[in-house]
Every structure is written in structure tokens, then in C-alpha cells.
mmCIF file with all atom_site columns, C-alpha atoms in Angstrom:
data_model
loop_
_atom_site.group_PDB
_atom_site.id
_atom_site.type_symbol
_atom_site.label_atom_id
_atom_site.label_alt_id
_atom_site.label_comp_id
_atom_site.label_asym_id
_atom_site.label_entity_id
_atom_site.label_seq_id
_atom_site.pdbx_PDB_ins_code
_atom_site.Cartn_x
_atom_site.Cartn_y
_atom_site.Cartn_z
_atom_site.occupancy
_atom_site.B_iso_or_equiv
_atom_site.pdbx_formal_charge
_atom_site.auth_seq_id
_atom_site.auth_comp_id
_atom_site.auth_asym_id
_atom_site.auth_atom_id
_atom_site.pdbx_PDB_model_num
ATOM 1   C CA . MET Z 1 1   ? -5.240  3.209   -27.625 1.00 0.00 ? 1   MET Z CA 1
ATOM 2   C CA . GLU Z 1 2   ? -8.214  1.880   -25.662 1.00 0.00 ? 2   GLU Z CA 1
ATOM 3   C CA . ASN Z 1 3   ? -7.039  -1.715  -26.098 1.00 0.00 ? 3   ASN Z CA 1
ATOM 4   C CA . LEU Z 1 4   ? -3.507  -0.732  -25.032 1.00 0.00 ? 4   LEU Z CA 1
ATOM 5   C CA . SER Z 1 5   ? -4.758  1.003   -21.895 1.00 0.00 ? 5   SER Z CA 1
ATOM 6   C CA . PHE Z 1 6   ? -6.881  -2.067  -21.060 1.00 0.00 ? 6   PHE Z CA 1
ATOM 7   C CA . ILE Z 1 7   ? -3.883  -4.400  -21.454 1.00 0.00 ? 7   ILE Z CA 1
ATOM 8   C CA . ILE Z 1 8   ? -1.683  -2.178  -19.290 1.00 0.00 ? 8   ILE Z CA 1
ATOM 9   C CA . GLY Z 1 9   ? -4.512  -1.926  -16.765 1.00 0.00 ? 9   GLY Z CA 1
ATOM 10  C CA . VAL Z 1 10  ? -4.742  -5.718  -16.564 1.00 0.00 ? 10  VAL Z CA 1
ATOM 11  C CA . ILE Z 1 11  ? -0.962  -5.941  -16.111 1.00 0.00 ? 11  ILE Z CA 1
ATOM 12  C CA . GLY Z 1 12  ? -1.242  -3.294  -13.401 1.00 0.00 ? 12  GLY Z CA 1
ATOM 13  C CA . ASN Z 1 13  ? -3.962  -5.346  -11.713 1.00 0.00 ? 13  ASN Z CA 1
ATOM 14  C CA . ILE Z 1 14  ? -1.772  -8.442  -11.725 1.00 0.00 ? 14  ILE Z CA 1
ATOM 15  C CA . ILE Z 1 15  ? 1.165   -6.553  -10.235 1.00 0.00 ? 15  ILE Z CA 1
ATOM 16  C CA . SER Z 1 16  ? -1.132  -4.907  -7.676  1.00 0.00 ? 16  SER Z CA 1
ATOM 17  C CA . GLY Z 1 17  ? -2.383  -8.356  -6.702  1.00 0.00 ? 17  GLY Z CA 1
ATOM 18  C CA . LEU Z 1 18  ? 1.227   -9.401  -6.133  1.00 0.00 ? 18  LEU Z CA 1
ATOM 19  C CA . VAL Z 1 19  ? 1.726   -6.269  -4.018  1.00 0.00 ? 19  VAL Z CA 1
ATOM 20  C CA . PHE Z 1 20  ? -1.215  -7.206  -1.816  1.00 0.00 ? 20  PHE Z CA 1
ATOM 21  C CA . LEU Z 1 21  ? 0.002   -10.802 -1.501  1.00 0.00 ? 21  LEU Z CA 1
ATOM 22  C CA . SER Z 1 22  ? 3.706   -10.007 -1.058  1.00 0.00 ? 22  SER Z CA 1
ATOM 23  C CA . PRO Z 1 23  ? 3.533   -9.924  2.787   1.00 0.00 ? 23  PRO Z CA 1
ATOM 24  C CA . VAL Z 1 24  ? 2.195   -13.509 2.914   1.00 0.00 ? 24  VAL Z CA 1
ATOM 25  C CA . GLY Z 1 25  ? 5.663   -14.792 3.869   1.00 0.00 ? 25  GLY Z CA 1
ATOM 26  C CA . THR Z 1 26  ? 5.842   -12.264 6.693   1.00 0.00 ? 26  THR Z CA 1
ATOM 27  C CA . PHE Z 1 27  ? 2.492   -13.369 8.082   1.00 0.00 ? 27  PHE Z CA 1
ATOM 28  C CA . LYS Z 1 28  ? 3.420   -17.048 7.788   1.00 0.00 ? 28  LYS Z CA 1
ATOM 29  C CA . ARG Z 1 29  ? 6.355   -16.206 10.036  1.00 0.00 ? 29  ARG Z CA 1
ATOM 30  C CA . ILE Z 1 30  ? 4.098   -14.266 12.411  1.00 0.00 ? 30  ILE Z CA 1
ATOM 31  C CA . VAL Z 1 31  ? 1.623   -17.150 12.690  1.00 0.00 ? 31  VAL Z CA 1
ATOM 32  C CA . LYS Z 1 32  ? 4.410   -19.725 13.074  1.00 0.00 ? 32  LYS Z CA 1
ATOM 33  C CA . ASN Z 1 33  ? 6.153   -17.748 15.831  1.00 0.00 ? 33  ASN Z CA 1
ATOM 34  C CA . ARG Z 1 34  ? 2.852   -16.480 17.250  1.00 0.00 ? 34  ARG Z CA 1
ATOM 35  C CA . SER Z 1 35  ? 4.425   -13.031 17.457  1.00 0.00 ? 35  SER Z CA 1
ATOM 36  C CA . THR Z 1 36  ? 4.645   -9.953  15.228  1.00 0.00 ? 36  THR Z CA 1
ATOM 37  C CA . GLU Z 1 37  ? 8.173   -9.337  16.621  1.00 0.00 ? 37  GLU Z CA 1
ATOM 38  C CA . ASP Z 1 38  ? 9.337   -5.910  15.364  1.00 0.00 ? 38  ASP Z CA 1
ATOM 39  C CA . PHE Z 1 39  ? 7.073   -5.791  12.307  1.00 0.00 ? 39  PHE Z CA 1
ATOM 40  C CA . ASP Z 1 40  ? 4.943   -2.666  12.014  1.00 0.00 ? 40  ASP Z CA 1
ATOM 41  C CA . SER Z 1 41  ? 1.204   -2.654  11.284  1.00 0.00 ? 41  SER Z CA 1
ATOM 42  C CA . LEU Z 1 42  ? 1.129   0.870   9.824   1.00 0.00 ? 42  LEU Z CA 1
ATOM 43  C CA . PRO Z 1 43  ? 1.767   -0.147  6.176   1.00 0.00 ? 43  PRO Z CA 1
ATOM 44  C CA . TYR Z 1 44  ? -1.228  -2.508  6.245   1.00 0.00 ? 44  TYR Z CA 1
ATOM 45  C CA . ILE Z 1 45  ? -3.502  0.011   7.953   1.00 0.00 ? 45  ILE Z CA 1
ATOM 46  C CA . CYS Z 1 46  ? -2.591  2.710   5.428   1.00 0.00 ? 46  CYS Z CA 1
ATOM 47  C CA . THR Z 1 47  ? -3.049  0.285   2.554   1.00 0.00 ? 47  THR Z CA 1
ATOM 48  C CA . LEU Z 1 48  ? -6.503  -0.719  3.817   1.00 0.00 ? 48  LEU Z CA 1
ATOM 49  C CA . LEU Z 1 49  ? -7.662  2.896   3.966   1.00 0.00 ? 49  LEU Z CA 1
ATOM 50  C CA . ASN Z 1 50  ? -6.135  3.596   0.566   1.00 0.00 ? 50  ASN Z CA 1
ATOM 51  C CA . SER Z 1 51  ? -7.685  0.514   -1.043  1.00 0.00 ? 51  SER Z CA 1
ATOM 52  C CA . SER Z 1 52  ? -11.090 1.332   0.420   1.00 0.00 ? 52  SER Z CA 1
ATOM 53  C CA . LEU Z 1 53  ? -11.076 4.815   -1.106  1.00 0.00 ? 53  LEU Z CA 1
ATOM 54  C CA . TRP Z 1 54  ? -9.746  3.573   -4.464  1.00 0.00 ? 54  TRP Z CA 1
ATOM 55  C CA . THR Z 1 55  ? -12.579 1.030   -4.541  1.00 0.00 ? 55  THR Z CA 1
ATOM 56  C CA . TYR Z 1 56  ? -15.069 3.850   -4.073  1.00 0.00 ? 56  TYR Z CA 1
ATOM 57  C CA . TYR Z 1 57  ? -13.269 5.963   -6.693  1.00 0.00 ? 57  TYR Z CA 1
ATOM 58  C CA . GLY Z 1 58  ? -13.410 3.104   -9.194  1.00 0.00 ? 58  GLY Z CA 1
ATOM 59  C CA . ILE Z 1 59  ? -17.124 2.650   -8.540  1.00 0.00 ? 59  ILE Z CA 1
ATOM 60  C CA . ILE Z 1 60  ? -18.143 6.286   -8.977  1.00 0.00 ? 60  ILE Z CA 1
ATOM 61  C CA . LYS Z 1 61  ? -15.897 7.099   -11.945 1.00 0.00 ? 61  LYS Z CA 1
ATOM 62  C CA . PRO Z 1 62  ? -17.144 5.680   -15.276 1.00 0.00 ? 62  PRO Z CA 1
ATOM 63  C CA . GLY Z 1 63  ? -14.790 3.219   -16.949 1.00 0.00 ? 63  GLY Z CA 1
ATOM 64  C CA . SER Z 1 64  ? -12.649 2.640   -13.858 1.00 0.00 ? 64  SER Z CA 1
ATOM 65  C CA . TYR Z 1 65  ? -13.803 -0.887  -13.092 1.00 0.00 ? 65  TYR Z CA 1
ATOM 66  C CA . LEU Z 1 66  ? -10.212 -2.187  -13.217 1.00 0.00 ? 66  LEU Z CA 1
ATOM 67  C CA . VAL Z 1 67  ? -9.368  0.161   -10.350 1.00 0.00 ? 67  VAL Z CA 1
ATOM 68  C CA . ALA Z 1 68  ? -12.425 -0.927  -8.365  1.00 0.00 ? 68  ALA Z CA 1
ATOM 69  C CA . THR Z 1 69  ? -11.873 -4.677  -8.732  1.00 0.00 ? 69  THR Z CA 1
ATOM 70  C CA . ILE Z 1 70  ? -8.222  -4.812  -7.698  1.00 0.00 ? 70  ILE Z CA 1
ATOM 71  C CA . SER Z 1 71  ? -8.780  -2.308  -4.888  1.00 0.00 ? 71  SER Z CA 1
ATOM 72  C CA . GLY Z 1 72  ? -11.690 -4.390  -3.569  1.00 0.00 ? 72  GLY Z CA 1
ATOM 73  C CA . PHE Z 1 73  ? -9.402  -7.421  -3.569  1.00 0.00 ? 73  PHE Z CA 1
ATOM 74  C CA . GLY Z 1 74  ? -6.874  -5.370  -1.624  1.00 0.00 ? 74  GLY Z CA 1
ATOM 75  C CA . VAL Z 1 75  ? -9.456  -4.458  1.001   1.00 0.00 ? 75  VAL Z CA 1
ATOM 76  C CA . VAL Z 1 76  ? -10.158 -8.136  1.719   1.00 0.00 ? 76  VAL Z CA 1
ATOM 77  C CA . VAL Z 1 77  ? -6.470  -9.065  1.884   1.00 0.00 ? 77  VAL Z CA 1
ATOM 78  C CA . GLU Z 1 78  ? -5.494  -6.172  4.157   1.00 0.00 ? 78  GLU Z CA 1
ATOM 79  C CA . ILE Z 1 79  ? -8.330  -6.967  6.577   1.00 0.00 ? 79  ILE Z CA 1
ATOM 80  C CA . VAL Z 1 80  ? -6.941  -10.494 6.918   1.00 0.00 ? 80  VAL Z CA 1
ATOM 81  C CA . TYR Z 1 81  ? -3.445  -9.134  7.609   1.00 0.00 ? 81  TYR Z CA 1
ATOM 82  C CA . ILE Z 1 82  ? -4.668  -6.690  10.234  1.00 0.00 ? 82  ILE Z CA 1
ATOM 83  C CA . VAL Z 1 83  ? -6.738  -9.367  11.996  1.00 0.00 ? 83  VAL Z CA 1
ATOM 84  C CA . LEU Z 1 84  ? -3.628  -11.582 12.187  1.00 0.00 ? 84  LEU Z CA 1
ATOM 85  C CA . PHE Z 1 85  ? -1.645  -8.628  13.497  1.00 0.00 ? 85  PHE Z CA 1
ATOM 86  C CA . LEU Z 1 86  ? -4.200  -8.034  16.242  1.00 0.00 ? 86  LEU Z CA 1
ATOM 87  C CA . LEU Z 1 87  ? -4.136  -11.713 17.182  1.00 0.00 ? 87  LEU Z CA 1
ATOM 88  C CA . PHE Z 1 88  ? -0.373  -12.093 17.497  1.00 0.00 ? 88  PHE Z CA 1
ATOM 89  C CA . ALA Z 1 89  ? 0.955   -8.630  18.418  1.00 0.00 ? 89  ALA Z CA 1
ATOM 90  C CA . HIS Z 1 90  ? 2.240   -7.908  21.913  1.00 0.00 ? 90  HIS Z CA 1
ATOM 91  C CA . PRO Z 1 91  ? -0.169  -5.794  24.019  1.00 0.00 ? 91  PRO Z CA 1
ATOM 92  C CA . LYS Z 1 92  ? 1.453   -2.418  23.259  1.00 0.00 ? 92  LYS Z CA 1
ATOM 93  C CA . MET Z 1 93  ? 1.487   -3.008  19.508  1.00 0.00 ? 93  MET Z CA 1
ATOM 94  C CA . ARG Z 1 94  ? -2.003  -4.551  19.624  1.00 0.00 ? 94  ARG Z CA 1
ATOM 95  C CA . ASN Z 1 95  ? -3.384  -1.448  21.321  1.00 0.00 ? 95  ASN Z CA 1
ATOM 96  C CA . LYS Z 1 96  ? -1.591  0.850   18.870  1.00 0.00 ? 96  LYS Z CA 1
ATOM 97  C CA . THR Z 1 97  ? -2.918  -1.157  15.919  1.00 0.00 ? 97  THR Z CA 1
ATOM 98  C CA . ALA Z 1 98  ? -6.472  -1.194  17.263  1.00 0.00 ? 98  ALA Z CA 1
ATOM 99  C CA . ILE Z 1 99  ? -6.437  2.569   17.821  1.00 0.00 ? 99  ILE Z CA 1
ATOM 100 C CA . LEU Z 1 100 ? -5.073  3.255   14.326  1.00 0.00 ? 100 LEU Z CA 1
ATOM 101 C CA . VAL Z 1 101 ? -7.663  0.940   12.759  1.00 0.00 ? 101 VAL Z CA 1
ATOM 102 C CA . GLY Z 1 102 ? -10.445 2.663   14.659  1.00 0.00 ? 102 GLY Z CA 1
ATOM 103 C CA . VAL Z 1 103 ? -9.252  6.143   13.729  1.00 0.00 ? 103 VAL Z CA 1
ATOM 104 C CA . LEU Z 1 104 ? -8.176  5.587   10.113  1.00 0.00 ? 104 LEU Z CA 1
ATOM 105 C CA . ASN Z 1 105 ? -10.117 2.591   8.798   1.00 0.00 ? 105 ASN Z CA 1
ATOM 106 C CA . VAL Z 1 106 ? -13.398 3.217   10.608  1.00 0.00 ? 106 VAL Z CA 1
ATOM 107 C CA . ALA Z 1 107 ? -13.878 6.829   11.705  1.00 0.00 ? 107 ALA Z CA 1
ATOM 108 C CA . THR Z 1 108 ? -11.875 8.582   8.970   1.00 0.00 ? 108 THR Z CA 1
ATOM 109 C CA . LEU Z 1 109 ? -13.156 6.357   6.166   1.00 0.00 ? 109 LEU Z CA 1
ATOM 110 C CA . ALA Z 1 110 ? -16.787 6.654   7.287   1.00 0.00 ? 110 ALA Z CA 1
ATOM 111 C CA . THR Z 1 111 ? -16.508 10.444  7.615   1.00 0.00 ? 111 THR Z CA 1
ATOM 112 C CA . ILE Z 1 112 ? -14.988 10.841  4.159   1.00 0.00 ? 112 ILE Z CA 1
ATOM 113 C CA . LEU Z 1 113 ? -17.546 8.623   2.441   1.00 0.00 ? 113 LEU Z CA 1
ATOM 114 C CA . LEU Z 1 114 ? -20.508 10.260  4.165   1.00 0.00 ? 114 LEU Z CA 1
ATOM 115 C CA . LEU Z 1 115 ? -19.294 13.784  3.369   1.00 0.00 ? 115 LEU Z CA 1
ATOM 116 C CA . VAL Z 1 116 ? -18.583 13.185  -0.305  1.00 0.00 ? 116 VAL Z CA 1
ATOM 117 C CA . GLN Z 1 117 ? -21.689 11.067  -0.809  1.00 0.00 ? 117 GLN Z CA 1
ATOM 118 C CA . PHE Z 1 118 ? -24.146 13.581  0.603   1.00 0.00 ? 118 PHE Z CA 1
ATOM 119 C CA . LEU Z 1 119 ? -22.434 16.953  0.083   1.00 0.00 ? 119 LEU Z CA 1
ATOM 120 C CA . LEU Z 1 120 ? -20.776 16.562  -3.316  1.00 0.00 ? 120 LEU Z CA 1
ATOM 121 C CA . TYR Z 1 121 ? -22.132 15.506  -6.694  1.00 0.00 ? 121 TYR Z CA 1
ATOM 122 C CA . GLY Z 1 122 ? -20.894 14.409  -10.117 1.00 0.00 ? 122 GLY Z CA 1
ATOM 123 C CA . LYS Z 1 123 ? -17.388 15.450  -11.138 1.00 0.00 ? 123 LYS Z CA 1
ATOM 124 C CA . MET Z 1 124 ? -16.805 17.340  -7.892  1.00 0.00 ? 124 MET Z CA 1
ATOM 125 C CA . ARG Z 1 125 ? -17.286 14.112  -5.938  1.00 0.00 ? 125 ARG Z CA 1
ATOM 126 C CA . ILE Z 1 126 ? -14.837 12.297  -8.228  1.00 0.00 ? 126 ILE Z CA 1
ATOM 127 C CA . LYS Z 1 127 ? -12.260 15.091  -7.884  1.00 0.00 ? 127 LYS Z CA 1
ATOM 128 C CA . ALA Z 1 128 ? -12.558 15.179  -4.099  1.00 0.00 ? 128 ALA Z CA 1
ATOM 129 C CA . ILE Z 1 129 ? -12.021 11.432  -3.779  1.00 0.00 ? 129 ILE Z CA 1
ATOM 130 C CA . GLY Z 1 130 ? -9.276  11.643  -6.414  1.00 0.00 ? 130 GLY Z CA 1
ATOM 131 C CA . PHE Z 1 131 ? -7.287  14.190  -4.410  1.00 0.00 ? 131 PHE Z CA 1
ATOM 132 C CA . LEU Z 1 132 ? -7.712  12.208  -1.191  1.00 0.00 ? 132 LEU Z CA 1
ATOM 133 C CA . THR Z 1 133 ? -6.734  8.889   -2.722  1.00 0.00 ? 133 THR Z CA 1
ATOM 134 C CA . ALA Z 1 134 ? -3.756  10.466  -4.482  1.00 0.00 ? 134 ALA Z CA 1
ATOM 135 C CA . GLY Z 1 135 ? -2.428  11.808  -1.187  1.00 0.00 ? 135 GLY Z CA 1
ATOM 136 C CA . LEU Z 1 136 ? -3.050  8.558   0.651   1.00 0.00 ? 136 LEU Z CA 1
ATOM 137 C CA . ASN Z 1 137 ? -1.446  6.593   -2.166  1.00 0.00 ? 137 ASN Z CA 1
ATOM 138 C CA . ILE Z 1 138 ? 1.777   8.523   -1.659  1.00 0.00 ? 138 ILE Z CA 1
ATOM 139 C CA . ILE Z 1 139 ? 1.594   7.781   2.078   1.00 0.00 ? 139 ILE Z CA 1
ATOM 140 C CA . MET Z 1 140 ? 1.018   4.090   1.314   1.00 0.00 ? 140 MET Z CA 1
ATOM 141 C CA . TYR Z 1 141 ? 4.047   3.942   -0.956  1.00 0.00 ? 141 TYR Z CA 1
ATOM 142 C CA . GLY Z 1 142 ? 6.177   5.641   1.659   1.00 0.00 ? 142 GLY Z CA 1
ATOM 143 C CA . SER Z 1 143 ? 4.871   3.696   4.668   1.00 0.00 ? 143 SER Z CA 1
ATOM 144 C CA . PRO Z 1 144 ? 7.560   0.957   4.461   1.00 0.00 ? 144 PRO Z CA 1
ATOM 145 C CA . LEU Z 1 145 ? 10.087  3.762   4.972   1.00 0.00 ? 145 LEU Z CA 1
ATOM 146 C CA . GLY Z 1 146 ? 8.930   3.735   8.600   1.00 0.00 ? 146 GLY Z CA 1
ATOM 147 C CA . VAL Z 1 147 ? 11.177  0.754   9.259   1.00 0.00 ? 147 VAL Z CA 1
ATOM 148 C CA . MET Z 1 148 ? 14.217  2.538   7.852   1.00 0.00 ? 148 MET Z CA 1
ATOM 149 C CA . LYS Z 1 149 ? 15.252  3.744   11.305  1.00 0.00 ? 149 LYS Z CA 1
ATOM 150 C CA . THR Z 1 150 ? 15.379  0.138   12.456  1.00 0.00 ? 150 THR Z CA 1
ATOM 151 C CA . VAL Z 1 151 ? 17.312  -0.869  9.334   1.00 0.00 ? 151 VAL Z CA 1
ATOM 152 C CA . VAL Z 1 152 ? 19.909  1.883   9.778   1.00 0.00 ? 152 VAL Z CA 1
ATOM 153 C CA . THR Z 1 153 ? 20.228  1.349   13.541  1.00 0.00 ? 153 THR Z CA 1
ATOM 154 C CA . THR Z 1 154 ? 20.619  -2.440  13.368  1.00 0.00 ? 154 THR Z CA 1
ATOM 155 C CA . LYS Z 1 155 ? 22.308  -2.441  9.953   1.00 0.00 ? 155 LYS Z CA 1
ATOM 156 C CA . SER Z 1 156 ? 19.959  -5.286  9.104   1.00 0.00 ? 156 SER Z CA 1
ATOM 157 C CA . VAL Z 1 157 ? 16.988  -5.586  6.750   1.00 0.00 ? 157 VAL Z CA 1
ATOM 158 C CA . GLU Z 1 158 ? 15.445  -8.499  8.665   1.00 0.00 ? 158 GLU Z CA 1
ATOM 159 C CA . PHE Z 1 159 ? 12.283  -6.545  9.425   1.00 0.00 ? 159 PHE Z CA 1
ATOM 160 C CA . MET Z 1 160 ? 12.092  -4.705  6.113   1.00 0.00 ? 160 MET Z CA 1
ATOM 161 C CA . PRO Z 1 161 ? 9.525   -6.337  3.782   1.00 0.00 ? 161 PRO Z CA 1
ATOM 162 C CA . PHE Z 1 162 ? 11.637  -6.676  0.619   1.00 0.00 ? 162 PHE Z CA 1
ATOM 163 C CA . TYR Z 1 163 ? 8.937   -8.154  -1.610  1.00 0.00 ? 163 TYR Z CA 1
ATOM 164 C CA . LEU Z 1 164 ? 6.494   -5.445  -0.559  1.00 0.00 ? 164 LEU Z CA 1
ATOM 165 C CA . SER Z 1 165 ? 9.007   -2.747  -1.546  1.00 0.00 ? 165 SER Z CA 1
ATOM 166 C CA . PHE Z 1 166 ? 9.902   -4.564  -4.772  1.00 0.00 ? 166 PHE Z CA 1
ATOM 167 C CA . PHE Z 1 167 ? 6.326   -5.014  -5.944  1.00 0.00 ? 167 PHE Z CA 1
ATOM 168 C CA . LEU Z 1 168 ? 5.426   -1.455  -4.910  1.00 0.00 ? 168 LEU Z CA 1
ATOM 169 C CA . PHE Z 1 169 ? 8.218   -0.344  -7.232  1.00 0.00 ? 169 PHE Z CA 1
ATOM 170 C CA . LEU Z 1 170 ? 6.810   -2.423  -10.116 1.00 0.00 ? 170 LEU Z CA 1
ATOM 171 C CA . ASN Z 1 171 ? 3.258   -1.390  -9.277  1.00 0.00 ? 171 ASN Z CA 1
ATOM 172 C CA . GLY Z 1 172 ? 4.160   2.284   -9.325  1.00 0.00 ? 172 GLY Z CA 1
ATOM 173 C CA . GLY Z 1 173 ? 5.681   1.907   -12.777 1.00 0.00 ? 173 GLY Z CA 1
ATOM 174 C CA . ALA Z 1 174 ? 2.692   0.087   -14.276 1.00 0.00 ? 174 ALA Z CA 1
ATOM 175 C CA . TRP Z 1 175 ? 0.087   2.433   -12.778 1.00 0.00 ? 175 TRP Z CA 1
ATOM 176 C CA . THR Z 1 176 ? 2.091   5.446   -13.937 1.00 0.00 ? 176 THR Z CA 1
ATOM 177 C CA . LEU Z 1 177 ? 1.875   4.370   -17.564 1.00 0.00 ? 177 LEU Z CA 1
ATOM 178 C CA . TYR Z 1 178 ? -1.825  3.400   -17.428 1.00 0.00 ? 178 TYR Z CA 1
ATOM 179 C CA . PRO Z 1 179 ? -3.166  6.852   -16.447 1.00 0.00 ? 179 PRO Z CA 1
ATOM 180 C CA . VAL Z 1 180 ? -0.911  8.557   -18.986 1.00 0.00 ? 180 VAL Z CA 1
ATOM 181 C CA . LEU Z 1 181 ? -2.964  6.803   -21.666 1.00 0.00 ? 181 LEU Z CA 1
ATOM 182 C CA . LEU Z 1 182 ? -6.260  7.645   -19.937 1.00 0.00 ? 182 LEU Z CA 1
ATOM 183 C CA . ARG Z 1 183 ? -5.190  11.135  -18.773 1.00 0.00 ? 183 ARG Z CA 1
ATOM 184 C CA . ASP Z 1 184 ? -6.143  10.349  -15.181 1.00 0.00 ? 184 ASP Z CA 1
ATOM 185 C CA . TRP Z 1 185 ? -3.585  12.268  -13.121 1.00 0.00 ? 185 TRP Z CA 1
ATOM 186 C CA . PHE Z 1 186 ? -5.188  11.261  -9.845  1.00 0.00 ? 186 PHE Z CA 1
ATOM 187 C CA . ILE Z 1 187 ? -3.764  7.805   -10.561 1.00 0.00 ? 187 ILE Z CA 1
ATOM 188 C CA . GLY Z 1 188 ? -0.608  8.899   -12.386 1.00 0.00 ? 188 GLY Z CA 1
ATOM 189 C CA . VAL Z 1 189 ? 0.958   11.397  -9.974  1.00 0.00 ? 189 VAL Z CA 1
ATOM 190 C CA . PRO Z 1 190 ? 0.884   9.287   -6.779  1.00 0.00 ? 190 PRO Z CA 1
ATOM 191 C CA . ASN Z 1 191 ? 2.002   6.161   -8.596  1.00 0.00 ? 191 ASN Z CA 1
ATOM 192 C CA . GLY Z 1 192 ? 4.877   8.029   -10.226 1.00 0.00 ? 192 GLY Z CA 1
ATOM 193 C CA . THR Z 1 193 ? 5.865   9.158   -6.733  1.00 0.00 ? 193 THR Z CA 1
ATOM 194 C CA . GLY Z 1 194 ? 5.454   5.564   -5.553  1.00 0.00 ? 194 GLY Z CA 1
ATOM 195 C CA . TRP Z 1 195 ? 7.773   4.329   -8.281  1.00 0.00 ? 195 TRP Z CA 1
ATOM 196 C CA . PHE Z 1 196 ? 10.450  6.734   -7.011  1.00 0.00 ? 196 PHE Z CA 1
ATOM 197 C CA . LEU Z 1 197 ? 9.921   5.844   -3.338  1.00 0.00 ? 197 LEU Z CA 1
ATOM 198 C CA . GLY Z 1 198 ? 10.023  2.150   -4.205  1.00 0.00 ? 198 GLY Z CA 1
ATOM 199 C CA . ALA Z 1 199 ? 13.378  2.701   -5.887  1.00 0.00 ? 199 ALA Z CA 1
ATOM 200 C CA . VAL Z 1 200 ? 14.682  4.448   -2.753  1.00 0.00 ? 200 VAL Z CA 1
ATOM 201 C CA . GLN Z 1 201 ? 13.583  1.531   -0.576  1.00 0.00 ? 201 GLN Z CA 1
ATOM 202 C CA . LEU Z 1 202 ? 15.317  -0.974  -2.868  1.00 0.00 ? 202 LEU Z CA 1
ATOM 203 C CA . VAL Z 1 203 ? 18.538  1.045   -2.763  1.00 0.00 ? 203 VAL Z CA 1
ATOM 204 C CA . ILE Z 1 204 ? 18.440  1.079   1.048   1.00 0.00 ? 204 ILE Z CA 1
ATOM 205 C CA . TYR Z 1 205 ? 17.775  -2.657  1.057   1.00 0.00 ? 205 TYR Z CA 1
ATOM 206 C CA . ALA Z 1 206 ? 20.778  -3.229  -1.226  1.00 0.00 ? 206 ALA Z CA 1
ATOM 207 C CA . ILE Z 1 207 ? 23.017  -1.203  1.107   1.00 0.00 ? 207 ILE Z CA 1
ATOM 208 C CA . TYR Z 1 208 ? 22.057  -3.055  4.288   1.00 0.00 ? 208 TYR Z CA 1
ATOM 209 C CA . ARG Z 1 209 ? 21.157  -6.528  3.000   1.00 0.00 ? 209 ARG Z CA 1
ATOM 210 C CA . ASN Z 1 210 ? 24.502  -7.966  4.102   1.00 0.00 ? 210 ASN Z CA 1
ATOM 211 C CA . PRO Z 1 211 ? 25.095  -7.065  7.761   1.00 0.00 ? 211 PRO Z CA 1
ATOM 212 C CA . LYS Z 1 212 ? 28.460  -8.827  7.801   1.00 0.00 ? 212 LYS Z CA 1
ATOM 213 C CA . SER Z 1 213 ? 29.881  -6.423  5.244   1.00 0.00 ? 213 SER Z CA 1
ATOM 214 C CA . SER Z 1 214 ? 28.917  -3.420  7.370   1.00 0.00 ? 214 SER Z CA 1
ATOM 215 C CA . THR Z 1 215 ? 30.378  -4.853  10.576  1.00 0.00 ? 215 THR Z CA 1
ATOM 216 C CA . SER Z 1 216 ? 33.624  -5.933  8.929   1.00 0.00 ? 216 SER Z CA 1
ATOM 217 C CA . THR Z 1 217 ? 34.464  -2.357  7.988   1.00 0.00 ? 217 THR Z CA 1
ATOM 218 C CA . GLN Z 1 218 ? 34.223  -1.081  11.560  1.00 0.00 ? 218 GLN Z CA 1
#
């Protein structure tokens, strides 16, 4: 059972790595056009906060080094994305992104870590971080849904990150099975929710992926 959980954990790490790298095409476009266009920075900001807390969770919980390593990788990748966003976003979006980074990735993260580090101990500290990361994980999985209004309004998925949604779907499935074997519901519940939300995003993408078909019926 231990070997099986390790193998599934490694597979989950690989898929998670693909999740973190899936927006590379989007940022190539941003750098090439020197504009973030209508892309939203919120998914990357939420993912950075989430990855930071999962890294801490993996460090303080014995035997969770697979969680810590892939989450640490995610922290580095998301920082790069956000820096590029700040460089190429129009002033309104740049200001919004900077404020969100300051509030969520600096102030909120620092407050959480200081409180749990100095006020909580042992299993209570692990549980507190577990609940927080579980909630934020659900938000991370659902964050691409923020562009759904644009998709429905324009009947186009141009600004919906397909590969991000696709790999979040796969990632949710892998990290749902892994904690079932280890009985870690802080990982299992949010990733099971993420698997479902990823499926919803893929269905919406399938509906609107061909704008011509929607216009021809009008």
C-alpha cells in the first residue's frame, strides 16, 4: 500500500507540474504581444497563495515531502507568471494585480504563517493549515470559472485557458486517489471538488469552442 501511494503521489506530482506549466503558451502570447489583453491574473494569484500554504503543510506534516516539493515548484512558477503579468498588463489590470498580490500573497500569507507558527503546535497546527489549504484549493480549482462570463458573453473560449482547465481536471483526479490511500482528507476533499469543477470547465469549453456554430443558429 505504501509503494502504491508513493507511485500515485509521483504521478500526481508530474500532473501537478503540467498544471503549473500549462499557462506557458498563454504567457508566450502575452510576451509576444506585450499585452495581457483580456486574460485575468486572479487564477495565478490564487494558485501562488495556495502553493505557498501547501508547501508549508508538506514541510510540517511528516511523510508529506511529495506535497512540499511540487508545491515549492509551483511557488516559483507562479511568481514568474505574476511578474510577467505586472510587466505587460494595462495600468488598470496592473494596479488590480499588484493590490491582490499585496493583500493575498504578502499580507494574508504572512499573517497566516505567523499565527499558526507561534500560536499553534503539533497536530493542531497541521489541522489549521489543512483546513485553510483545503478551502483555498477549492478556490484555486474554481478560479478559471471567473472567465466564464466572458466566454458566455462573447460565445468564444479565446481567453479561457483550456490546458489549465484540462490539467486541473487530471490533477484533481490523481490527488483524490492519493489521499484515499493515506487517509488525508485535507488533500482528498478539495481535489475531489477540483476534479468536478475541472469537468464543468471542460464541458463549457466544449459548448463554446466553435463560435461559428453558435452564430449560425441565430
